[in-house]
Short mmCIF file of C-alpha atoms in Angstrom, two decimals:
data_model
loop_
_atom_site.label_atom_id
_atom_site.label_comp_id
_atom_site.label_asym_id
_atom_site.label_seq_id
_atom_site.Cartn_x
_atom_site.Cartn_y
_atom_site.Cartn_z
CA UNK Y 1 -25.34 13.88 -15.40
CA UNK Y 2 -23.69 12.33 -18.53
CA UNK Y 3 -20.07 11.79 -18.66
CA UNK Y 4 -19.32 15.25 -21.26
CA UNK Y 5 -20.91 17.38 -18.89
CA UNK Y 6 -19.18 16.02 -15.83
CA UNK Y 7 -15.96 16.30 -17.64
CA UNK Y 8 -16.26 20.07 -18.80
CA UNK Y 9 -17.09 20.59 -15.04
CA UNK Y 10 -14.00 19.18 -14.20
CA UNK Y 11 -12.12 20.99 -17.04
CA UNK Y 12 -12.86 23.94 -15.51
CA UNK Y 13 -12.06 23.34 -12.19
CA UNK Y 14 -8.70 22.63 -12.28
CA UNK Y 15 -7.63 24.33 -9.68
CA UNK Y 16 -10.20 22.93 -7.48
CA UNK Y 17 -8.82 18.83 -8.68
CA UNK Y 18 -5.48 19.78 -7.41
CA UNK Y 19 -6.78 21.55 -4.03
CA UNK Y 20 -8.87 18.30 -3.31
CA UNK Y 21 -5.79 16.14 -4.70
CA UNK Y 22 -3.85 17.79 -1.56
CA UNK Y 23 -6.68 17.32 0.86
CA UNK Y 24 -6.89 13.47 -0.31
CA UNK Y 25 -2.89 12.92 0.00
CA UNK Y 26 -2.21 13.77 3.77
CA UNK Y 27 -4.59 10.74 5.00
CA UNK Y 28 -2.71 8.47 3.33
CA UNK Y 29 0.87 9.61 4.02
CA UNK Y 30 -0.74 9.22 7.67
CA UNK Y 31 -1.55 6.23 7.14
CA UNK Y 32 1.30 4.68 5.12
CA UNK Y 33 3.72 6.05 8.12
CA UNK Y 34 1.81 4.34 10.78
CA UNK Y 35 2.12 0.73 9.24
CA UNK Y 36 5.56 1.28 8.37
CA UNK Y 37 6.63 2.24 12.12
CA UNK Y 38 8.58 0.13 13.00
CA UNK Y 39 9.76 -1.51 9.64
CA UNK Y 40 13.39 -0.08 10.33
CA UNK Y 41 13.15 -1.42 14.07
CA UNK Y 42 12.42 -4.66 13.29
CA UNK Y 43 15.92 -6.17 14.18
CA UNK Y 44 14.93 -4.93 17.85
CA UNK Y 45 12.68 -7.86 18.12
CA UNK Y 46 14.92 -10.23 17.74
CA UNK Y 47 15.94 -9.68 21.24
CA UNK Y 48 12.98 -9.41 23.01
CA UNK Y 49 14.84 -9.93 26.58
CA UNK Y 50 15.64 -6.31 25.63
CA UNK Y 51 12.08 -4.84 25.14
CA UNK Y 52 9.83 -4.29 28.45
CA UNK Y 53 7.39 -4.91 25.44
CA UNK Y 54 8.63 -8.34 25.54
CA UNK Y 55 7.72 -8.86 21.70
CA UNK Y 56 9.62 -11.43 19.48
CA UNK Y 57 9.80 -11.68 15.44
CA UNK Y 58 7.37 -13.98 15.31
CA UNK Y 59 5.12 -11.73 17.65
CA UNK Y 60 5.53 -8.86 15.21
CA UNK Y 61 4.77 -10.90 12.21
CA UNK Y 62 1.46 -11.56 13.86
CA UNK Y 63 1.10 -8.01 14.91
CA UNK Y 64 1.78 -6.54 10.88
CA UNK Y 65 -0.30 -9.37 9.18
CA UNK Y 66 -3.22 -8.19 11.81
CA UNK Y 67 -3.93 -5.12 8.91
CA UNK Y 68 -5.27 -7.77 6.65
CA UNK Y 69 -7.09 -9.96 8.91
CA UNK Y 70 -10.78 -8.13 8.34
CA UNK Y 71 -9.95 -7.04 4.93
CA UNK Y 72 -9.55 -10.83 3.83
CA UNK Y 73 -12.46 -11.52 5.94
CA UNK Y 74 -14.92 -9.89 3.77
CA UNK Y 75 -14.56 -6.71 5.46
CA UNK Y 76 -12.91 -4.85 2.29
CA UNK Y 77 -15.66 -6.49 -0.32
CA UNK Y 78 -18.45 -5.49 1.96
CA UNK Y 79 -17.44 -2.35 2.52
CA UNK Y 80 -16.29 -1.48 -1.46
CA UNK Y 81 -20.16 -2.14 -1.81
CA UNK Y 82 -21.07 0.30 0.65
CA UNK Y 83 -18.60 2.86 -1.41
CA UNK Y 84 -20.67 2.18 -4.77
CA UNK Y 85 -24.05 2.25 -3.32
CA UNK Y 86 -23.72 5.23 -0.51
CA UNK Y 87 -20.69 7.21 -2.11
CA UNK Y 88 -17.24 8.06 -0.72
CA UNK Y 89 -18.29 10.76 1.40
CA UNK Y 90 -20.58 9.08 3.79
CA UNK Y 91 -18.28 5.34 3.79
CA UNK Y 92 -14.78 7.28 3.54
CA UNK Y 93 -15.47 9.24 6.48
CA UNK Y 94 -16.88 6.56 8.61
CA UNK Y 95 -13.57 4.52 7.89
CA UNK Y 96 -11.02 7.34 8.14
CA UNK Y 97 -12.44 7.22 11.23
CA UNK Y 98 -12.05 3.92 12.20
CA UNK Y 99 -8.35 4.27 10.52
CA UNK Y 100 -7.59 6.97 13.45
CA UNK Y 101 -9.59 4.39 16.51
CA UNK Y 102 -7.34 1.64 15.46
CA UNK Y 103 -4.31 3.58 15.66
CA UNK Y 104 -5.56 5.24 18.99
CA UNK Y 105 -5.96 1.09 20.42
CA UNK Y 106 -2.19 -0.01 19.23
CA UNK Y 107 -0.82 3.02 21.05
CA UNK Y 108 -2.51 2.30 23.88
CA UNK Y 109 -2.09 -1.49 23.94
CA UNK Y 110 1.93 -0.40 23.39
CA UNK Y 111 1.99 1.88 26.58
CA UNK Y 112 -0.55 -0.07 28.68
CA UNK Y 113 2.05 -1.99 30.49
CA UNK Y 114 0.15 -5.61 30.52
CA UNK Y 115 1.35 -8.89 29.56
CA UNK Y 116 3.04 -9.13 26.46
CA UNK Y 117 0.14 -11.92 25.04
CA UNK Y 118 -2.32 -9.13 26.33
CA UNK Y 119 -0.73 -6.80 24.82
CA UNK Y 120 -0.16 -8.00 21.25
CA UNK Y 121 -3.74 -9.22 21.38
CA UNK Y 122 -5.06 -5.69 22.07
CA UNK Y 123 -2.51 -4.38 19.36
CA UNK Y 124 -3.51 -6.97 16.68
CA UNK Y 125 -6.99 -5.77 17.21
CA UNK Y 126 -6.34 -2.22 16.67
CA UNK Y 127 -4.12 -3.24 13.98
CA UNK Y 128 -7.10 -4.70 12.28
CA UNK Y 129 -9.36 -1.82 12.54
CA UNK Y 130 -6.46 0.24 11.52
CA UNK Y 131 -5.61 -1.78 8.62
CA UNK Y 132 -9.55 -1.82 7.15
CA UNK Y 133 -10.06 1.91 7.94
CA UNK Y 134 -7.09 2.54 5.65
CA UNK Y 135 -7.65 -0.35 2.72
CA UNK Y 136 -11.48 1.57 2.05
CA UNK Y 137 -9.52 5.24 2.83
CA UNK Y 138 -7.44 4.41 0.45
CA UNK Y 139 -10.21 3.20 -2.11
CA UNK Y 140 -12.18 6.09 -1.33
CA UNK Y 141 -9.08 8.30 -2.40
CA UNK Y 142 -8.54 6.54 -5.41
CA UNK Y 143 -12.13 6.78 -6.53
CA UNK Y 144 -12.14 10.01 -5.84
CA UNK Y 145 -9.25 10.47 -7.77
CA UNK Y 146 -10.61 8.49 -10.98
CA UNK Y 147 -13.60 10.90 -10.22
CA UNK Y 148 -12.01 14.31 -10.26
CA UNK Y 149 -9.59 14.12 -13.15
CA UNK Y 150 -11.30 11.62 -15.74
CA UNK Y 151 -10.58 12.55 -19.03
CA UNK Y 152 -7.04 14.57 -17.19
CA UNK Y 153 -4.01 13.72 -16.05
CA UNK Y 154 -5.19 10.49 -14.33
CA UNK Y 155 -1.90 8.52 -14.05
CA UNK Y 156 -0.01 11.76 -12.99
CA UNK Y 157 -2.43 12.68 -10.34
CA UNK Y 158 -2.70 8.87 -9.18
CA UNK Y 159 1.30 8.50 -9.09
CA UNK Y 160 1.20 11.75 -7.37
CA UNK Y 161 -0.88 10.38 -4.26
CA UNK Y 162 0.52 7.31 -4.29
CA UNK Y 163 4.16 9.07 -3.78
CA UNK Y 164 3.10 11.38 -1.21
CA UNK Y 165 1.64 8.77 0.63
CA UNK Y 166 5.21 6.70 0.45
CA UNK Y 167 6.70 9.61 1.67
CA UNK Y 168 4.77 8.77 4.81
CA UNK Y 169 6.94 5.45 4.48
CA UNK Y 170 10.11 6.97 3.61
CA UNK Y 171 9.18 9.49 6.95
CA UNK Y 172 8.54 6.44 9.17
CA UNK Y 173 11.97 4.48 7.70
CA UNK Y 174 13.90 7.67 9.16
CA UNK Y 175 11.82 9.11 12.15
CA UNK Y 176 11.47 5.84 14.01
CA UNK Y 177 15.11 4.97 14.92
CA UNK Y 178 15.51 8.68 16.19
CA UNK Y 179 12.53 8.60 18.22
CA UNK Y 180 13.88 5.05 19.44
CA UNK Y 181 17.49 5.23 19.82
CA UNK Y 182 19.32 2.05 19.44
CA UNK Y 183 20.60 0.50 22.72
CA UNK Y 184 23.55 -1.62 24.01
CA UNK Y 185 23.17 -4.85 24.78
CA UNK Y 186 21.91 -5.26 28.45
CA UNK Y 187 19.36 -1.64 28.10
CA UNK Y 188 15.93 -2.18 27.81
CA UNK Y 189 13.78 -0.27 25.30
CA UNK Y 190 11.21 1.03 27.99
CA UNK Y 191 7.13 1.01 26.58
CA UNK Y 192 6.90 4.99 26.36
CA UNK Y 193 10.07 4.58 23.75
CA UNK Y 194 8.65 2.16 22.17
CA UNK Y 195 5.30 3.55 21.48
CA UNK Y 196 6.69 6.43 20.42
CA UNK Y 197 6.59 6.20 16.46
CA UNK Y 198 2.72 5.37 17.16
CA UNK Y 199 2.33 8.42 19.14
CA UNK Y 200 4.13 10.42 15.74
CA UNK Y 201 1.93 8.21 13.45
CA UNK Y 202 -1.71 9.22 15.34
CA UNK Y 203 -1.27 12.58 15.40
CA UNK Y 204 -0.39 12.67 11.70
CA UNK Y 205 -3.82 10.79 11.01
CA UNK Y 206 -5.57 13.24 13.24
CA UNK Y 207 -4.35 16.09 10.78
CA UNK Y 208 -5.00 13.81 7.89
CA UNK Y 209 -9.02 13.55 9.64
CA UNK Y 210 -9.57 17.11 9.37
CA UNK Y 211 -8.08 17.60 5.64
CA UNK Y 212 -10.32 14.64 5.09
CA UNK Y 213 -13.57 16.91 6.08
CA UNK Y 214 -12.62 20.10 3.61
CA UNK Y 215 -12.03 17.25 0.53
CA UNK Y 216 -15.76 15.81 1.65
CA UNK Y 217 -17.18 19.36 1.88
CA UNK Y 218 -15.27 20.31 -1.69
CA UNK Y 219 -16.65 17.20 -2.94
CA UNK Y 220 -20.35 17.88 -1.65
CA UNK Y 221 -20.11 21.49 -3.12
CA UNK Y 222 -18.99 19.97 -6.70
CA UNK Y 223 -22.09 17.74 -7.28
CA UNK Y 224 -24.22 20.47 -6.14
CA UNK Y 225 -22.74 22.76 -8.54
CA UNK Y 226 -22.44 20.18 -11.53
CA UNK Y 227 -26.09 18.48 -10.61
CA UNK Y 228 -24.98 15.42 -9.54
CA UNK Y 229 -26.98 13.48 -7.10
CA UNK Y 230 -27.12 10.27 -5.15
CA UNK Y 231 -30.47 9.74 -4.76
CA UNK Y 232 -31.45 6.55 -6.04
CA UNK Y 233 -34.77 7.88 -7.61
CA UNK Y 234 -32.43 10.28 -9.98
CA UNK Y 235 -29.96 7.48 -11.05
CA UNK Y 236 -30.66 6.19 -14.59
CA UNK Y 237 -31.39 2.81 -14.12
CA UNK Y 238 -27.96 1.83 -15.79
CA UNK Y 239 -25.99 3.61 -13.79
CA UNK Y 240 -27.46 1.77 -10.60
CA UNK Y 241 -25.63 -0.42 -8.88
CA UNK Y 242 -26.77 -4.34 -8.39
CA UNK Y 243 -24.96 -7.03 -6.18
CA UNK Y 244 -24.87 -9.08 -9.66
CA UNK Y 245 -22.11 -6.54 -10.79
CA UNK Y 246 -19.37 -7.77 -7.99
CA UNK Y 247 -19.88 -11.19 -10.08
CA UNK Y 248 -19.17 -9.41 -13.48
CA UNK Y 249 -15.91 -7.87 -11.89
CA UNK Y 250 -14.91 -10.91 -10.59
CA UNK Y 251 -15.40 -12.68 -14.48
CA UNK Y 252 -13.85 -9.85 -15.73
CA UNK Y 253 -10.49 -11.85 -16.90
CA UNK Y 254 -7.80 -8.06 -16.99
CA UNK Y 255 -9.72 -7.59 -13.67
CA UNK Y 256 -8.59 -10.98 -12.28
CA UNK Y 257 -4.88 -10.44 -13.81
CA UNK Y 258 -4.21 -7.13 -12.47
CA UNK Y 259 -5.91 -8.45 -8.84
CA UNK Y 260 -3.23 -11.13 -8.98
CA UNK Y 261 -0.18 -8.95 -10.34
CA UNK Y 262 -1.06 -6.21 -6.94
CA UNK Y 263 -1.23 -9.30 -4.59
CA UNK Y 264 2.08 -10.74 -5.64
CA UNK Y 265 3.78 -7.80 -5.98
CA UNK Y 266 2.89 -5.98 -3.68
CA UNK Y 267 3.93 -8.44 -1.20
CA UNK Y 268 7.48 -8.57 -2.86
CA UNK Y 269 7.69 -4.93 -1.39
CA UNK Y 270 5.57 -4.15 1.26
CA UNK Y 271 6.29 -7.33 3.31
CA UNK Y 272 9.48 -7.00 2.68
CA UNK Y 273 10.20 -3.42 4.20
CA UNK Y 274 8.46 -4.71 7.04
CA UNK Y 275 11.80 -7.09 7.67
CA UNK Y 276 13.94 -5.05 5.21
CA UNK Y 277 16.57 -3.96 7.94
CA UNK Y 278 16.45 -8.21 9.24
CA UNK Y 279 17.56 -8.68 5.97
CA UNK Y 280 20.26 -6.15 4.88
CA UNK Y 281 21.98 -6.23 7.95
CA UNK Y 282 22.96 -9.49 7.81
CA UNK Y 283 23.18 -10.14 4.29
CA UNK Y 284 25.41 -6.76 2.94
CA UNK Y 285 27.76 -6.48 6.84
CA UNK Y 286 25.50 -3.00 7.48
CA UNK Y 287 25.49 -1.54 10.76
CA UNK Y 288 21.68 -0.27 11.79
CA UNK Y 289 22.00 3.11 10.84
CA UNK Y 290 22.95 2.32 6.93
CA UNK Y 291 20.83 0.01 6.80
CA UNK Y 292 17.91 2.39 7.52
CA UNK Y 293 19.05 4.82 4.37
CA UNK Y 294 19.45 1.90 2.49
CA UNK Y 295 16.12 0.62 2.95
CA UNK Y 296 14.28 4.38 2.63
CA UNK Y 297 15.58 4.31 -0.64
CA UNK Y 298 12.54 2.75 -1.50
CA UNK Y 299 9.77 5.08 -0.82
CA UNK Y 300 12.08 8.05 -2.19
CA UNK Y 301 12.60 6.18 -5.18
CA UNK Y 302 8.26 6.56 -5.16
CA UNK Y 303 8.66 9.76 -4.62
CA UNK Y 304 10.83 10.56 -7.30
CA UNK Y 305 9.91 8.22 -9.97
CA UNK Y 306 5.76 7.53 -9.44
CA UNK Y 307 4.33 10.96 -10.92
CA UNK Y 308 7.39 10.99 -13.76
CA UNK Y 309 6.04 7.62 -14.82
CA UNK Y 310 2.44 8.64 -14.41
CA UNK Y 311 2.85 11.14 -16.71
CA UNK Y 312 4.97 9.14 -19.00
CA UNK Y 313 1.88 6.40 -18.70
CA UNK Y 314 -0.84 8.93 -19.69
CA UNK Y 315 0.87 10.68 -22.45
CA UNK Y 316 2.28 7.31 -23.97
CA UNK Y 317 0.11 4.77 -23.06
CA UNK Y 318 1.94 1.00 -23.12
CA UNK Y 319 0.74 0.62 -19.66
CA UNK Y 320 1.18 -3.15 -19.38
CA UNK Y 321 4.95 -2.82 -20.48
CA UNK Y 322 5.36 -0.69 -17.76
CA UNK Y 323 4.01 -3.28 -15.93
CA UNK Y 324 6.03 -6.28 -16.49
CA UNK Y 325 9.26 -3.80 -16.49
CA UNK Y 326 8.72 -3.20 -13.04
CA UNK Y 327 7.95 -6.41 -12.28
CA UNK Y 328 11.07 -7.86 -13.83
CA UNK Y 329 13.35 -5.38 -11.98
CA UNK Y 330 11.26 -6.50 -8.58
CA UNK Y 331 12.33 -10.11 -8.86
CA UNK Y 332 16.08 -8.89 -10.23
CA UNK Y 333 16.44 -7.11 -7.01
CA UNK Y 334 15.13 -10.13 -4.54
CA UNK Y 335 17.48 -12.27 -6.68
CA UNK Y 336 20.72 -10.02 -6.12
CA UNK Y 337 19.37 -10.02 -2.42
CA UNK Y 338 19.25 -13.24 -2.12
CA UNK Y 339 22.59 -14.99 -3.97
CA UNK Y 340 24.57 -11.44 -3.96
CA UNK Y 341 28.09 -11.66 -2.81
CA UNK Y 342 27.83 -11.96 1.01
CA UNK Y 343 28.60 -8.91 3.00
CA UNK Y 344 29.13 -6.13 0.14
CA UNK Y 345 26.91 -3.47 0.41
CA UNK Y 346 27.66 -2.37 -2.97
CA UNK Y 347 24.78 -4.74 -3.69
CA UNK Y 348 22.37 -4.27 -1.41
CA UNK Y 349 22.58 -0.66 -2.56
CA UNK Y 350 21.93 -2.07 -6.54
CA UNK Y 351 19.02 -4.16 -5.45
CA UNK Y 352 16.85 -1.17 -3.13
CA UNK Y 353 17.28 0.46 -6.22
CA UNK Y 354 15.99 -1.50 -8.61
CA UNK Y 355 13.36 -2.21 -5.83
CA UNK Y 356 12.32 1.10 -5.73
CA UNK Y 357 12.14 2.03 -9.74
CA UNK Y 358 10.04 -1.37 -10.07
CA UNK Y 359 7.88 0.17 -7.33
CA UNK Y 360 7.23 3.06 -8.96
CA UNK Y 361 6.59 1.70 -12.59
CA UNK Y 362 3.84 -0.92 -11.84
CA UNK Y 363 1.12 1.14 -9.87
CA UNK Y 364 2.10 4.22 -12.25
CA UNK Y 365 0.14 1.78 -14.92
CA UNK Y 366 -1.59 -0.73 -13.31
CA UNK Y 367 -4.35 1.52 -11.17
CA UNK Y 368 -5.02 4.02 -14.27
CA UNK Y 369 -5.86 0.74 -15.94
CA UNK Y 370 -8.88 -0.35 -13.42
CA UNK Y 371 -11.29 2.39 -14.95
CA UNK Y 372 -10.22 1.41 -18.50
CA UNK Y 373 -11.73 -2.14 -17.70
CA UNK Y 374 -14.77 -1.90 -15.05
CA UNK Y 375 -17.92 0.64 -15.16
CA UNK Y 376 -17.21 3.99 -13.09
CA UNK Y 377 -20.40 3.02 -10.64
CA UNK Y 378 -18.44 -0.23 -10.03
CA UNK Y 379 -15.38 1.57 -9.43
CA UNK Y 380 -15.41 1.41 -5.76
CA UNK Y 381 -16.47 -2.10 -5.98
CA UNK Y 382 -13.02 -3.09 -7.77
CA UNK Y 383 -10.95 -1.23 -6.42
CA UNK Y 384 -11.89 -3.11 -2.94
CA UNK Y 385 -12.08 -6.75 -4.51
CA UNK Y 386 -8.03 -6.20 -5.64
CA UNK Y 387 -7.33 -4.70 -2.20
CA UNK Y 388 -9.22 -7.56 -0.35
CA UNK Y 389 -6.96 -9.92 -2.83
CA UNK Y 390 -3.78 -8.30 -2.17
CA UNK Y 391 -4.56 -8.25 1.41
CA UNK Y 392 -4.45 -12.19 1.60
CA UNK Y 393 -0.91 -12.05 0.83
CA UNK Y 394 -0.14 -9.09 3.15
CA UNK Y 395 -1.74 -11.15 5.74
CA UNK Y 396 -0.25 -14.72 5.52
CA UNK Y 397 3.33 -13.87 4.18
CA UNK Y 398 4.71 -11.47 7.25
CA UNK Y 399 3.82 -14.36 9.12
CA UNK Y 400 5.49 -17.16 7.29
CA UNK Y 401 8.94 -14.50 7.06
CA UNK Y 402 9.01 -14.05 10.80
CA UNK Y 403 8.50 -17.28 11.63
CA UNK Y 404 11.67 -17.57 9.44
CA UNK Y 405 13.64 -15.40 11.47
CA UNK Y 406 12.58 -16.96 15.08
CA UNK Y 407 12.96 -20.45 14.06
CA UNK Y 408 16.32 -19.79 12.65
CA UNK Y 409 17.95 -16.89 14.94
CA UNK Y 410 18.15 -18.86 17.90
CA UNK Y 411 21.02 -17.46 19.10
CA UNK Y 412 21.42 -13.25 19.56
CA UNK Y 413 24.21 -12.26 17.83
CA UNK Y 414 24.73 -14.95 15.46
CA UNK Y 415 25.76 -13.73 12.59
CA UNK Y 416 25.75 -17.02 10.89
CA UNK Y 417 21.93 -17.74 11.76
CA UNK Y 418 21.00 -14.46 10.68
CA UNK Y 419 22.23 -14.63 6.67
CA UNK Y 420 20.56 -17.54 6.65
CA UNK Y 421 17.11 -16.59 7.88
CA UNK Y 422 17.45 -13.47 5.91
CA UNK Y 423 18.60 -15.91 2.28
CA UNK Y 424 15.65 -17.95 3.33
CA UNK Y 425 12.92 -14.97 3.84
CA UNK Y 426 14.24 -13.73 0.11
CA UNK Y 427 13.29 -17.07 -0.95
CA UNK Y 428 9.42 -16.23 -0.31
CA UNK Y 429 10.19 -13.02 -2.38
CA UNK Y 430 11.88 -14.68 -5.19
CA UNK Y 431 8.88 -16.82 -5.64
CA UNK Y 432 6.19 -14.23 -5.26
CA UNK Y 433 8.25 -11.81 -7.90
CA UNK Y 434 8.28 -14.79 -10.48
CA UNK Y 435 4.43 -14.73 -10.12
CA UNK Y 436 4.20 -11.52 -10.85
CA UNK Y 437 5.98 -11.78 -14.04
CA UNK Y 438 4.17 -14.53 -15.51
CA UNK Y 439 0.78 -12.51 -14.56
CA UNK Y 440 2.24 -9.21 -16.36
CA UNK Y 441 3.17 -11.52 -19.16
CA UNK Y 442 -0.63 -12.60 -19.37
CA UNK Y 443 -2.05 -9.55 -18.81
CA UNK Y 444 0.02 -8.52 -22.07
CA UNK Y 445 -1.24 -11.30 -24.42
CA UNK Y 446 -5.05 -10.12 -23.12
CA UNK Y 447 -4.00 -6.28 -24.15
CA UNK Y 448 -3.13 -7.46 -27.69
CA UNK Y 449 -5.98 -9.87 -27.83
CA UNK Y 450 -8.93 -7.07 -26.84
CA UNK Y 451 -7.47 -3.81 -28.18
CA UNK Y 452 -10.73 -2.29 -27.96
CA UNK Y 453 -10.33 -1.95 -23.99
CA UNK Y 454 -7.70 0.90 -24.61
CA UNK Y 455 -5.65 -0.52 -21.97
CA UNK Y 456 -2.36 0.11 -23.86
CA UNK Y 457 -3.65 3.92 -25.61
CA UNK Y 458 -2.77 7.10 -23.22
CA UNK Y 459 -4.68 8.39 -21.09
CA UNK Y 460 -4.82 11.87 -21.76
CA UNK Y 461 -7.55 13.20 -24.09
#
């Protein structure tokens, strides 16, 4: 079906884009609350004499950088393939599946009452299931996205999802404490109290399953109605895919940029929330439950400030100024974290928010950009190569930050030991922010260079 016809189909269905729009959002809040569990209980692992669990920092570093582990190990590319050549109904529901299995394993490692190396081994599994289940859900959504509302409001719809979905973090950053109450020194955070926020997170992605199944039914219904077809006898030969594209994505030189701006920025955010409580405590005199708002400032900054600057990026365009904005104000915040005035939250307070507007201005432009720059039957393809990227950081650097924090807290209570871990850990972020500027300074240059691309023109027709 050529590309007019599929977009008066969508025209008028607009009712229908935002119905499957809602469908696609709920599996990712799902899964954007389960990895963020226990981001605002982290400082309870720093006393692991206190957990029947019997998990350190460094234990949970391993345990969060297990998402990664099969997306870096080809798992993401491999399965972005599948996407392009069997579509997103057939691979997105096999892996929203496998998103809920690994979930169901690190509940059950959590309660199962073994040894704690037993225990975080049979977590770190699930994790990793977990974590590649939700990398291809997530490209799945986005392709579906780029699918339903090309030629529309594709930023808005985009920054739409991708704030929902942080509300899943925000809902994490404030259920978790309640559902695990803080305890004196001497109390013991029991396993069923500890598992809890996983117990909270699998039901969500059960709900998230079944909204799932109406999208993939809505979705089958479409191409019937608008003739589209994945049989591979019906595809013009163009529009087939071939294992020589992933090398043409991976030449592509705004592919490579943007692949490297997500990686190092993303890590200057979601690694840090992971630890985010480690480090505010400490570092701006907070007691836990401040702390908590402070740091789910973030995702409501999202959830404010994503769709307002999708819109903004599809009726203006600019998209890589966006970019290196919120870039800029990522490493500004990391900075005031790290050489701030010790112990005024005042601070602290300055730098989540600038943390959470930068977090809302880069995606807002950078993921409209991928279909600007890369074929729509490569889409899936892509999208997976930047996530498999970004996933190498999101593997290696929550274990590098809680090594930080074991090696250096060696002493409960120290207040001392503490700053300095947290200083140090902000030391990763600094240079991971600078990175990102210097790549969204490059990615600018290329704009002005190839103006053809339409990387910097709106994208609203």
């Amino acid at each position: 079906m050529s590309d007019n016809k599929r977009l008066d189909r969508i025209n008028k269905s607009s009712t229908a884009c935002w119905v499957a729009l809602a469908c696609l959002v709920v599996p990712m809040f799902a899964s954007y609350f389960f990895d963020d569990m226990f981001s605002t209980l982290s400082h309870i692992f720093q006393n692991p004499e206190m957990l029947q669990l019997g998990w350190d920092s460094a234990d949970y570093g391993f345990y969060a950088g297990g998402y990664s582990f099969l997306c870096v190990c080809g798992g993401l590319v491999i399965c972005g393939v599948l996407l392009d050549v069997f579509g997103v109904r057939i691979i997105g529901s096999v892996f929203v599946g496998l998103m809920i299995a690994g979930a169901a394993i690190v509940m059950t490692a959590l309660l199962s009452g073994l040894a704690p190396d037993v225990t975080l081994t049979i977590a770190y599994i699930g994790c990793m299931l977990f974590g590649l289940g939700s990398e291809i859900a997530g490209v799945a959504v986005t392709r579906s996205i780029a699918k339903w509302f090309k030629g529309r409001n594709v930023a808005l719809a985009m920054g739409l999802q991708l704030s929902i979905a942080r509300l899943g973090t925000a809902t994490a950053f404030i259920i978790s404490p309640m559902l695990v109450a803080e305890k004196s020194a001497g109390e013991i955070y029991t396993l069923a109290e500890t598992a809890r926020p996983a117990m909270a997170g699998l039901a969500m992605l059960l709900a998230g399953g079944i909204l799932w199944s109406i999208f993939v039914a809505m979705d089958a219904r479409f191409d019937k109605d608008a003739g589209i077809t994945r049989s591979r006898g019906t595809v013009k030969d163009e529009d087939k895919f071939r294992f020589s594209d992933i090398l043409k994505v991976l030449t592509n030189p705004r592919f490579l940029m943007i692949a490297l701006l997500c990686v190092f920025f993303y890590c200057c955010i979601i690694s840090f929330k992971k630890f985010g409580t480690s480090i505010v405590i400490p570092r701006f005199g907070m007691d836990v439950d401040s702390a908590k708002w402070m740091i789910t400032m973030i995702p409501f900054f999202t959830v404010l400030f994503t769709p307002l600057f999708g819109a903004l990026v599809d009726k203006a365009g600019k998209a890589t100024t966006w970019m290196i904005t919120g870039a800029v104000l990522v490493l500004a915040a990391h900075l005031i974290m790290a050489f701030a005035p010790q112990g005024t939250a005042f601070y602290g307070y300055l730098a989540i928010s600038l943390l959470g507007i930068g977090y809302s201005l880069v995606p807002s432009a950078m993921w409209p950009t991928v279909p600007k720059i890369i074929p729509e039957k490569n889409l899936g393809t892509a999208f997976s190569l930047i996530y498999w990227i970004q996933n190498m950081g999101m593997l290696l650097v929550p274990v590098f930050v809680g090594r930080i924090f074991r090696n250096m807290v060696t002493e409960a209570g120290n207040r001392i030991q503490e700053i300095n871990a947290a200083v140090h850990a902000e030391f990763i972020f600094i240079g991971l922010g600078t990175a990102a500027v210097v790549i969204a300074a490059l990615l600018i240059s290329s704009s002005r260079r190839h103006p053809e691309l339409e990387i910097d023109l709106p994208n609203k027709k």
